[in-house]
Coordinates of C-alpha atoms and ligand atoms in Angstrom, one line a residue:
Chain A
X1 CA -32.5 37.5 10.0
X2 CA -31.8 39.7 12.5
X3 CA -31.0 37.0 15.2
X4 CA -28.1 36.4 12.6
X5 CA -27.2 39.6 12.1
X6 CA -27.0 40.3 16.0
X7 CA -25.0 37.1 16.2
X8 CA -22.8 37.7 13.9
X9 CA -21.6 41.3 15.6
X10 CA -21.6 39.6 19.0
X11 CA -19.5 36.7 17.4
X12 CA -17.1 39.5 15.9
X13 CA -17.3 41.3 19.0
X14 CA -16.2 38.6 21.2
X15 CA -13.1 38.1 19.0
X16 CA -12.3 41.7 18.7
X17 CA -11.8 42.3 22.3
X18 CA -10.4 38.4 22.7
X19 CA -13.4 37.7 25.2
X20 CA -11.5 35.9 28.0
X21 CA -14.6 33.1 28.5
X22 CA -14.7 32.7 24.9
X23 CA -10.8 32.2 24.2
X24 CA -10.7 29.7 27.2
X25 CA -13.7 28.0 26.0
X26 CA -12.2 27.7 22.1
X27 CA -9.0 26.4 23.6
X28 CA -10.4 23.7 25.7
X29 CA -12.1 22.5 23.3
X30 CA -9.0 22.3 20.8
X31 CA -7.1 20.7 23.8
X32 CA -9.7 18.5 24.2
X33 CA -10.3 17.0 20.3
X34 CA -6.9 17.3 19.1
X35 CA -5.5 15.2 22.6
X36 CA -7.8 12.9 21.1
X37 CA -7.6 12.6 17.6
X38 CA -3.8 12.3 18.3
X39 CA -4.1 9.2 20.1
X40 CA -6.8 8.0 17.9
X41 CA -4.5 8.7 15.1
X42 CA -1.8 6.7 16.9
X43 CA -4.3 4.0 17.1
X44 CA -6.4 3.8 14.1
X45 CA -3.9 4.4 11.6
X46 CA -1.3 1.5 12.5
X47 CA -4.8 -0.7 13.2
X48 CA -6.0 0.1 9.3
X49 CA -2.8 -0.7 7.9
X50 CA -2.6 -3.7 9.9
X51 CA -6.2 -5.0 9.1
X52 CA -5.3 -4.2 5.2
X53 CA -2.3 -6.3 5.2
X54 CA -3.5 -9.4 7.7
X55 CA -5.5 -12.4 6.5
X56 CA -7.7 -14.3 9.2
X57 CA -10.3 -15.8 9.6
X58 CA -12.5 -13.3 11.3
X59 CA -11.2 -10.2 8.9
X60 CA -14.7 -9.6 7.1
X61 CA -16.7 -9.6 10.4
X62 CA -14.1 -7.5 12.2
X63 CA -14.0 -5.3 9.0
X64 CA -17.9 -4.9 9.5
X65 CA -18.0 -4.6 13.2
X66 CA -15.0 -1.6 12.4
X67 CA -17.7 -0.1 9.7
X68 CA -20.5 -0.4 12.1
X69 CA -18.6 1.7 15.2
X70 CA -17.9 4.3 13.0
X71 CA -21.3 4.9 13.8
X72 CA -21.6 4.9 17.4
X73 CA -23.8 7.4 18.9
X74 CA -22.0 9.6 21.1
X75 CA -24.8 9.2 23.7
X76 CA -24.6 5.5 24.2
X77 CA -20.7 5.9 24.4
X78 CA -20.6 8.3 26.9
X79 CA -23.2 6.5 28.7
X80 CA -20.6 3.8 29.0
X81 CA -17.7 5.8 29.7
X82 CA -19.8 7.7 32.5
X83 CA -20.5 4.4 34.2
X84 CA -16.9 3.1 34.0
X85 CA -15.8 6.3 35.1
X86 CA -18.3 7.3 38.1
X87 CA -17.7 6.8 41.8
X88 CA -19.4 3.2 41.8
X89 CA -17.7 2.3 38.4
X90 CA -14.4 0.3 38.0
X91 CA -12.3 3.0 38.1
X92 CA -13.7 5.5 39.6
X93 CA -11.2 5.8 41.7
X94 CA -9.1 7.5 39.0
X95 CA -11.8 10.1 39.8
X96 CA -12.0 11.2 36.5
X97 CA -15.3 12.3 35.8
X98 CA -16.4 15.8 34.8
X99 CA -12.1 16.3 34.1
X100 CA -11.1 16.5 30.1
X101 CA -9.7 13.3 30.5
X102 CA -12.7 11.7 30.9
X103 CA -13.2 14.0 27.3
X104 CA -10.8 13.0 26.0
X105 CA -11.2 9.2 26.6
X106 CA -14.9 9.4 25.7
X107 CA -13.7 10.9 22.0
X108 CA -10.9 8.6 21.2
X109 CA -13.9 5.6 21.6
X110 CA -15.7 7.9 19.0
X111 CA -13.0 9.0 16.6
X112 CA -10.6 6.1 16.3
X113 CA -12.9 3.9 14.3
X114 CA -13.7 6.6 12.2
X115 CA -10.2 7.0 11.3
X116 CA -9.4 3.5 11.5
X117 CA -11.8 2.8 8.5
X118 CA -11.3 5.3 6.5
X119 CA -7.4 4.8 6.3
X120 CA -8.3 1.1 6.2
X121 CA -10.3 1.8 3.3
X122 CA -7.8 4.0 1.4
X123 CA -4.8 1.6 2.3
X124 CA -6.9 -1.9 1.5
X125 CA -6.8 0.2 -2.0
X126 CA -2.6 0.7 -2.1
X127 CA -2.4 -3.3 -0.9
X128 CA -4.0 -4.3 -3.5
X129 CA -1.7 -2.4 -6.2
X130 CA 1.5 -3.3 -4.0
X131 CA 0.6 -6.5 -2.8
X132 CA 2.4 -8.7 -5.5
X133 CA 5.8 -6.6 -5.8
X134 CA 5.7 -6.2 -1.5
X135 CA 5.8 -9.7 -1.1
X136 CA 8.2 -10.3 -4.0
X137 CA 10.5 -8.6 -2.1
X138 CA 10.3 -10.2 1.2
X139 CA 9.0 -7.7 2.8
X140 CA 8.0 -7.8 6.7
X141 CA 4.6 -7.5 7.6
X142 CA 6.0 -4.4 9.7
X143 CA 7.6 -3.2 6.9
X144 CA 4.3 -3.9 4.6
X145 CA 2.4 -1.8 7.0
X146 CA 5.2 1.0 6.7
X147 CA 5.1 1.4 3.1
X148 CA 1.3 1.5 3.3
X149 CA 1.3 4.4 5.9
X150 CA 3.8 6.3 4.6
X151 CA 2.6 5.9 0.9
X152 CA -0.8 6.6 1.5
X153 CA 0.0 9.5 3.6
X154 CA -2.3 11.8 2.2
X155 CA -5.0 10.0 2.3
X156 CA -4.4 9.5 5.8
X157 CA -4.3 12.8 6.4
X158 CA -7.5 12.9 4.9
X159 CA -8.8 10.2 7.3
X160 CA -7.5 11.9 10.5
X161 CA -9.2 15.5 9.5
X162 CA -12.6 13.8 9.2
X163 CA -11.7 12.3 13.0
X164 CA -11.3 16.1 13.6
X165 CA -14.3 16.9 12.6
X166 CA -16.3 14.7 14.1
X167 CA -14.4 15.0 17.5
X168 CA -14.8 19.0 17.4
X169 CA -18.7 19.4 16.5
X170 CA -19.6 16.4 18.7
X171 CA -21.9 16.9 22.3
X172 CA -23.1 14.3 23.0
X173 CA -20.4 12.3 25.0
X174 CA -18.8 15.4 26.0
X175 CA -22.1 17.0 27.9
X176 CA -22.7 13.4 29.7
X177 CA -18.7 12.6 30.8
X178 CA -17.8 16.3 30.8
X179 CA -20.6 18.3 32.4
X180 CA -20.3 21.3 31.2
X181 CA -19.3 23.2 34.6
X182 CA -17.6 26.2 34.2
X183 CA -13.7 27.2 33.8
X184 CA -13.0 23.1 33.7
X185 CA -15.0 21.4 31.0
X186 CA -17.3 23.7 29.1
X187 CA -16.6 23.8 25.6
X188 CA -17.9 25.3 22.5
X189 CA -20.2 22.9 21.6
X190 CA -21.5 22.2 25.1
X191 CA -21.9 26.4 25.5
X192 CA -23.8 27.0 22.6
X193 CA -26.5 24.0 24.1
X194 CA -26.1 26.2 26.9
X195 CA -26.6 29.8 25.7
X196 CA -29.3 28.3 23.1
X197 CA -31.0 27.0 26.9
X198 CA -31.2 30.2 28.6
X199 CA -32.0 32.1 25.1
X200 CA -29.0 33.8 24.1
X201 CA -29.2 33.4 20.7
X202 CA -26.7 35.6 19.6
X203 CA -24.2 34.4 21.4
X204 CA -25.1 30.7 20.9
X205 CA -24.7 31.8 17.2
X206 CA -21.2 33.9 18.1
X207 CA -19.6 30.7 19.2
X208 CA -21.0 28.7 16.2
X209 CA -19.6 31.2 14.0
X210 CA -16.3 30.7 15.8
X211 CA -16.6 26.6 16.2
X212 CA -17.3 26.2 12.1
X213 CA -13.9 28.9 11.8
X214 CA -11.7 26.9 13.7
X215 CA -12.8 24.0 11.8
X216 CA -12.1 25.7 8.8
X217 CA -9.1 27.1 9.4
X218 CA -7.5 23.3 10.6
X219 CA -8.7 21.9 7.7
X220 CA -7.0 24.1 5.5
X221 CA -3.8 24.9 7.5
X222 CA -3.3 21.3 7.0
X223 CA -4.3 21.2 3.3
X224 CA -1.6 24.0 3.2
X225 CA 0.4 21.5 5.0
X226 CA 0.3 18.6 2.4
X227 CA 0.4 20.5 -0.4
X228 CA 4.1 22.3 0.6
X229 CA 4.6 18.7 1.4
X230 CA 3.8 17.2 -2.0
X231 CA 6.1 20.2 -3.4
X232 CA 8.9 19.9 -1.0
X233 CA 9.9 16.1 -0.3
X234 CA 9.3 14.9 -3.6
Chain B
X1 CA 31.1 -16.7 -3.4
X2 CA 28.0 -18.2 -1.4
X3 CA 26.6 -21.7 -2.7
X4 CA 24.1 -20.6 -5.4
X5 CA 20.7 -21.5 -4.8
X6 CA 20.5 -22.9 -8.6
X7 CA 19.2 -25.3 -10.1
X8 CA 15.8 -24.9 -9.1
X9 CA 13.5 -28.0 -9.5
X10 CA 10.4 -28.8 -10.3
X11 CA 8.9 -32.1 -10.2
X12 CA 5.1 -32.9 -11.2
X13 CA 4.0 -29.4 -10.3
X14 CA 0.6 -28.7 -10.7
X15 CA -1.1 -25.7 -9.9
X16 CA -4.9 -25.8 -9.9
X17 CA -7.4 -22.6 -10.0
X18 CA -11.0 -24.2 -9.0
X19 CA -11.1 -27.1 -10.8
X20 CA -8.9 -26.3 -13.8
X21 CA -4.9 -27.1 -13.9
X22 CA -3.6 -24.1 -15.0
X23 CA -0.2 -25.4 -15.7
X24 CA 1.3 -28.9 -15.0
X25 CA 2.4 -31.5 -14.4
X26 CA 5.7 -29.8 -15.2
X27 CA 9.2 -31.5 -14.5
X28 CA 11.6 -28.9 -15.2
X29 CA 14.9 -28.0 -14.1
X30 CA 16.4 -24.3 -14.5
X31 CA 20.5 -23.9 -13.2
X32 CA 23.4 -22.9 -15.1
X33 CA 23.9 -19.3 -16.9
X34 CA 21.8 -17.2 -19.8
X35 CA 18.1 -16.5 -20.6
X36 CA 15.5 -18.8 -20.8
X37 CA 12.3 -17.7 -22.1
X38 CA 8.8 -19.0 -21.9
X39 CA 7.5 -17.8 -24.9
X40 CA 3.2 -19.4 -25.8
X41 CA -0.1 -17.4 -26.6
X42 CA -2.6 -15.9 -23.8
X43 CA -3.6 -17.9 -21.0
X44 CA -1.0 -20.8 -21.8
X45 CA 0.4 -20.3 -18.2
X46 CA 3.9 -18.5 -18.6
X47 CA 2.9 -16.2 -15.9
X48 CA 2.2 -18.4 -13.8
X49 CA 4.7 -20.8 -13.8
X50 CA 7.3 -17.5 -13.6
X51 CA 4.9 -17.3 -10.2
X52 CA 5.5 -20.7 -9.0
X53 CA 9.3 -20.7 -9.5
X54 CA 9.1 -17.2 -7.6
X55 CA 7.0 -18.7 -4.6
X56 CA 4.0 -16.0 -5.5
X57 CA 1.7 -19.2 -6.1
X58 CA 1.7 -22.6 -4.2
X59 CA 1.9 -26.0 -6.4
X60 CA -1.6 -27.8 -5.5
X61 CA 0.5 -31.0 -6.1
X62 CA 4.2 -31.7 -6.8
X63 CA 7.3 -29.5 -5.2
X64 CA 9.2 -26.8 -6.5
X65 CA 13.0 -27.6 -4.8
X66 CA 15.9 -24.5 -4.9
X67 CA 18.8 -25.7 -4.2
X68 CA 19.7 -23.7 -1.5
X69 CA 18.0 -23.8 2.2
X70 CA 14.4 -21.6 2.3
X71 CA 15.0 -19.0 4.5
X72 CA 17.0 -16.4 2.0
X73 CA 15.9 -18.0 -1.4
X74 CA 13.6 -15.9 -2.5
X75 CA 15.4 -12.7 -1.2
X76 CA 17.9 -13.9 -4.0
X77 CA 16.0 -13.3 -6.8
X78 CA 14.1 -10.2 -8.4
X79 CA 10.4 -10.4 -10.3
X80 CA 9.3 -8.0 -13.0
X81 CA 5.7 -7.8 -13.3
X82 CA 3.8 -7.1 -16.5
X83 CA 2.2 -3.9 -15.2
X84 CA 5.1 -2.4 -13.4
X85 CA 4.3 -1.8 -10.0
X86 CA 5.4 1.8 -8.9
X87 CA 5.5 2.9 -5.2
X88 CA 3.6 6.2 -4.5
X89 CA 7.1 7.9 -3.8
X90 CA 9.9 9.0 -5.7
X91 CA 11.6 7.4 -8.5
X92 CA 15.2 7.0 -6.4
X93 CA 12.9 6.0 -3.4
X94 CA 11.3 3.5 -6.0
X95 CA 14.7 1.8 -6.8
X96 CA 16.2 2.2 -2.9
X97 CA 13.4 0.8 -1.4
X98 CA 14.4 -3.3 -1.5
X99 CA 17.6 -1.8 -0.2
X100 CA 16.1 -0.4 2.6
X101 CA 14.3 -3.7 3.4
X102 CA 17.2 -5.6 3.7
X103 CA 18.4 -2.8 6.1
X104 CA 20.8 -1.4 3.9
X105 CA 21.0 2.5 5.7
X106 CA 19.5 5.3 4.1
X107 CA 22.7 7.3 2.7
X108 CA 24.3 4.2 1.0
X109 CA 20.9 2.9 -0.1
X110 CA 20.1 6.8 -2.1
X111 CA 23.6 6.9 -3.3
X112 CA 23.6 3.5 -5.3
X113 CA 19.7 4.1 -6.2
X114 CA 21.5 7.7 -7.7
X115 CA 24.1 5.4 -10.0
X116 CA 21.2 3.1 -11.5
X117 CA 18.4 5.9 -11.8
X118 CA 21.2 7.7 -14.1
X119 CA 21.9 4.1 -15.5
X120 CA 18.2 3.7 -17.0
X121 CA 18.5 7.6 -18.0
X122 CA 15.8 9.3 -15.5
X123 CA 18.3 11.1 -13.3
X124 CA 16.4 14.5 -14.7
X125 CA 12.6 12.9 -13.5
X126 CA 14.4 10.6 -10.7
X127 CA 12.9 13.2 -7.7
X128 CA 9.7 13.3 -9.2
X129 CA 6.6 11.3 -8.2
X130 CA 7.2 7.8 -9.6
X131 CA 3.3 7.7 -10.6
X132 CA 3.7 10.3 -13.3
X133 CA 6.6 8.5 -15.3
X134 CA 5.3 6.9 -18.7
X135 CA 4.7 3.1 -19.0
X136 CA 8.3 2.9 -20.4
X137 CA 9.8 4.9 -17.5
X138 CA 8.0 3.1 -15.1
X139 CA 9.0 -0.4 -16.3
X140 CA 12.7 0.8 -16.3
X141 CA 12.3 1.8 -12.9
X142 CA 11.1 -1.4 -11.7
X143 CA 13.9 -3.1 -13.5
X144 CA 16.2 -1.0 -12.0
X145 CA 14.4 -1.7 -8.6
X146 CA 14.8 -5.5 -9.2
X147 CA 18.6 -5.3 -10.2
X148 CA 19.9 -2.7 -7.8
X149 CA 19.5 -5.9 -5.0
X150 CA 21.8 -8.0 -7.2
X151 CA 19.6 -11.2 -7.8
X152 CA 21.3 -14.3 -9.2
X153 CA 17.8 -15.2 -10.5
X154 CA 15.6 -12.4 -12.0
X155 CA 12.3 -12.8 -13.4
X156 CA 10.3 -11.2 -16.3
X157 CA 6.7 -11.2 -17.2
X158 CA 6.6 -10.1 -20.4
X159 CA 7.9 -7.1 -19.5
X160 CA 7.7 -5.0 -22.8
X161 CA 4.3 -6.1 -23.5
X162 CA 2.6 -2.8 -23.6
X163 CA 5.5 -0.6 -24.8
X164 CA 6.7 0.7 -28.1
X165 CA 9.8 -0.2 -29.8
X166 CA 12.3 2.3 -28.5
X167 CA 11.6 1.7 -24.9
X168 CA 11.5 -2.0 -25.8
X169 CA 15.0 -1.6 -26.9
X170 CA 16.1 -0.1 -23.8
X171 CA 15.1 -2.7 -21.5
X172 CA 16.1 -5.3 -23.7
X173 CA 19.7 -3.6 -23.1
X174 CA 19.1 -4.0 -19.3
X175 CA 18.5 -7.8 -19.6
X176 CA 21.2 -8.5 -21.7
X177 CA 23.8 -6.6 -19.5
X178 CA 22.2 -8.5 -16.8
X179 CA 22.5 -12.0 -18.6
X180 CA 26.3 -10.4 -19.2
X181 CA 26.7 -10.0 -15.2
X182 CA 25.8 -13.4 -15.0
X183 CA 22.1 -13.2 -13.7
X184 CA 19.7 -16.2 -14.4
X185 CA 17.4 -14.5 -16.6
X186 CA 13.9 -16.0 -16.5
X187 CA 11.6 -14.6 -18.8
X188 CA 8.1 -14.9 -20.3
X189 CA 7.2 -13.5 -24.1
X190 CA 5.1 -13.6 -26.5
X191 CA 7.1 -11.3 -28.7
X192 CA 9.0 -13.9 -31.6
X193 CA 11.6 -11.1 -32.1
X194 CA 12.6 -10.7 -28.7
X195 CA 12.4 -14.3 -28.4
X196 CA 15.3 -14.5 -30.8
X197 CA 17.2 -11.6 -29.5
X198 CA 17.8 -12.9 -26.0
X199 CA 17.0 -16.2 -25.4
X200 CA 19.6 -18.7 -25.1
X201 CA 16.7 -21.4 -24.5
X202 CA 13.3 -21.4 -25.2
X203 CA 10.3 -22.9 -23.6
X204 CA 6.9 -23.4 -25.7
X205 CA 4.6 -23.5 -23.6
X206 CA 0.4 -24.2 -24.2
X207 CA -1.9 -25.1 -22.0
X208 CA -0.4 -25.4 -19.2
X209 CA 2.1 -27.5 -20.5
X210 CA 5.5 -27.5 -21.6
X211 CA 6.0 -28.9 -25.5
X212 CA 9.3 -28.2 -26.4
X213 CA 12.6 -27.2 -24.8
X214 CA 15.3 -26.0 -26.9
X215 CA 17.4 -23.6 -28.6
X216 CA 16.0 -20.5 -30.0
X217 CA 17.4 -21.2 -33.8
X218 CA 16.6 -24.8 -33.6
X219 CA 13.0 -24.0 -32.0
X220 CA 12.6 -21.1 -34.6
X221 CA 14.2 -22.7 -37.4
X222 CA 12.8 -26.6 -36.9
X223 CA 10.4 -27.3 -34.1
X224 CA 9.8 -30.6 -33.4
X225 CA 6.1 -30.0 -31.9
X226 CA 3.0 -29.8 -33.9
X227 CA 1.8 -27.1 -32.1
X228 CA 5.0 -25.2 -31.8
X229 CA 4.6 -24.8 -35.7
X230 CA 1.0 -24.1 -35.7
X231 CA 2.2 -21.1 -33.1
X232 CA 4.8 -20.2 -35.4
X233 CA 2.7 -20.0 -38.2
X234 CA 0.3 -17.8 -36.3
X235 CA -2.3 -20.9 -36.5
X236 CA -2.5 -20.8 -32.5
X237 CA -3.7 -18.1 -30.8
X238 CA -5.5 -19.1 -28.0
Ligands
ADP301 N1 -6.6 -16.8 -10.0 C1 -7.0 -17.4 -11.1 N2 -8.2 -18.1 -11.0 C2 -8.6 -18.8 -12.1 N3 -8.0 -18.9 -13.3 C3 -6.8 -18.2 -13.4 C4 -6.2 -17.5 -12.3 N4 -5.1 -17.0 -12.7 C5 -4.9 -17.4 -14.0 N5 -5.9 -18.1 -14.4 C6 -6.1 -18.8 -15.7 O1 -5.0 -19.6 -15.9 C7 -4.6 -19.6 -17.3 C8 -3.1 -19.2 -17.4 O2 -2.9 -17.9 -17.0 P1 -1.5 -17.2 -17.1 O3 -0.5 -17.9 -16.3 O4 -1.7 -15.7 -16.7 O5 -1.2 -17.3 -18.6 P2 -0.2 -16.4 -19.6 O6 0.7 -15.6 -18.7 O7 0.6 -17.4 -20.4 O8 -1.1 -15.6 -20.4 C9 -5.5 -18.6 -17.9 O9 -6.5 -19.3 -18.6 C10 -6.1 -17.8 -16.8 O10 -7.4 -17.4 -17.2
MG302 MG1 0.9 -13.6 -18.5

């Protein structure tokens, strides 16, 4: 109780006074999940829309395999991207390891099934309602996938702020590819693991306090977002 | 005037679910002017065969021949569906939207989507998310969606089948104005009344089968098929 209490005065403390470390750290680690949810986005969202309106013959398997690396451990993947990254590795001459890239690259692998399946999911839905009229009107499978994205925008929305989520409070991949070091690739997650290590609890808990805000405050910026949205276009 | 791509053929068309023929063998020719409908109880295969002409199912056996080259056939025709289908957008995005697929651009695709969504009365709603219209509304939107592209052939599955008289009334007004325009009106039913309102041919169909072909007073008045009267007589149901 009163390791809370202490962190939750250091935590307000440190915003107070704009703590320079902790501003830093809070904005590398927004640079460094939204870069990637943004491409993931760009990925995943077109790839669901395309999966939901494409028949072949390996759709079911590649709908499971999808399913299954949603669940990637973050670990294993940035095991992999730390080999294919590091000195030895095929391109590590890019020298990208311990950079945000390398972040960044190891959370798109982590985030853009997640959002690939769940707009998948959500869109799979909208085909099947629009299916028979889409195709009526000679629509092109571009055009299909078009009406499914923009349609199902909220959903999709949806989809990309679980990414968000998942990118923000994830260590894992980050700790292995990213390293931690100081001023260059420390970020909340991996400074809490670090303040927790050398027993500063209260801070450990400041920066929680202040991880689990921003995540709030994204979630409903963009809720605020969708619903002026709603109001507004339509 | 472009060739037409009536009459539209079909010639021992079968179309087979498992190891049931739903409908056929059909030979059946549709060209010329007015309003043909399929009228037949549940399950006799009116919506499918409305399918089939449209290209939404495949014969298993037999060919269905329009007269004009594939390629823009089916973009020349429209299809009603029982349910309405209604686009998660607006109702003037609703009715622009086959516009928009055939590339028409945005401003002149909105402005004739504004003439026809004050046309079927929803100007007032016509901003509004489509989803929350009534089944009446929505089915007038989607027959304002499938005539705002100008089809010479326009389908329609039973497309008052779940609404009450008035709204009925009004979309019967669209179809005859349509019919007026000179649209092929295709149409399945199993509504007598309407039947006899619009039809300028009718088409008993049951199992799968056409039984008679002819004109609505002589098919109302004297059918020639024994289960044509059983139907009329309310004998046939299923
Ligand atoms: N995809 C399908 N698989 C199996 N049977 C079907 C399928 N679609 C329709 N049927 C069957 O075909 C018959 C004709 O259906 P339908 O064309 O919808 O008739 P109608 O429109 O006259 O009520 C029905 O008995 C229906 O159950
Ligand atoms: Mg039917």
């Amino acid at each position: 109780m009163n390791d809370l209490l202490a962190g939750l005065q250091s935590a307000f403390g440190l915003i107070i006074h704009l703590d320079h470390d902790l501003v830093e750290i809070s904005l590398r680690s927004l640079q460094v999940t939204l870069s990637a949810v943004f491409i993931s986005a760009a990925i995943g969202l077109p790839f669901g829309a395309w999966l939901s309106v494409t028949r072949f013959r390996y759709r079911r398997f590649a709908i499971a395999l999808l399913n299954a690396l949603m669940g990637l451990p973050p670990v294993v993947v940035g095991l992999f991207v730390y080999i294919l990254l590091s000195r030895s590795g095929p391109f590590g001459v890019l020298d990208l390891l311990f950079t945000p890239t390398a972040m960044i690259i190891a959370q798109v692998i982590i985030v853009t099934p997640i959002i690939a399946s769940i707009a998948h999911q959500s869109m799979r839905e909208l085909w099947f309602l629009y299916h028979d009229l889409l195709i009526s009107i000679k629509t092109t499978k571009w055009q299909r996938m078009q009406a499914l994205l923009w349609d199902g925008r909220r959903s999709l929305l949806t989809a990309t702020l679980t990414g968000f989520g998942r990118g923000i409070g994830e260590i894992g991949a980050i700790m292995i590819v990213g390293g931690n070091i100081d001023h260059l690739t420390r970020v909340l997650t991996t400074a809490i693991a670090l303040e927790v290590g050398k027993g500063d609890f209260p801070l450990a808990l400041g920066l929680g306090i202040i991880l689990i805000s921003i995540a709030i405050l994204i979630n409903l910026s963009i809720h605020v977002l969708s619903r002026t949205e709603r109001e507004g276009t339509w | 005037m472009v060739e037409t791509i009536l009459p539209v053929e079909l010639q021992n068309a079968i179309v087979r679910k498992g190891t049931k023929d739903i409908i056929g063998p059909l030979n059946l020719t549709f060209g010329g002017k007015g309003c043909s409908i399929v009228i037949g109880p549940n399950g006799a295969g009116k919506t499918t065969l409305l399918r089939l002409l449209h290209g939404l199912e495949r014969t298993t056996s037999g060919t269905v021949r329009w007269a004009a080259r594939k390629g823009d056939t089916y973009s020349r025709q429209s299809f009603v569906f029982q349910a309405p289908v209604v686009l998660r957008r607006s109702g003037i995005e609703n009715i622009a939207y086959p516009l928009y697929v055939r590339g028409v651009v945005k401003k002149a695709a909105r402005a004739e989507a504004e003439k026809w969504i004050g046309d079927i009365g929803l100007r007032d709603v016509g901003n509004n998310d489509a989803s929350v219209l009534s089944g009446g509304e929505k089915q007038k939107l989607a027959m304002a969606r499938a005539l705002i592209t100008k089809p010479e052939v326009l389908f329609l599955d039973e497309p008052t089948a779940n609404l009450d008289g008035a709204a009925t009334l009004e979309i019967e007004g669209l179809i005859r104005a349509a019919v007026e325009a000179g649209t092929r009106v295709i149409m399945a039913t199993h509504d007598f009344g309407q039947a006899r309102r619009l039809a300028t041919e009718i088409l008993f169909m049951y199992h799968g089968k056409v039984h008679e072909r002819a004109t609505a007073d002589t098919f109302f008045d004297d059918p020639q098929s024994e289960e044509a009267r059983k139907f009329l007589r309310g004998d046939l149901l299923v």
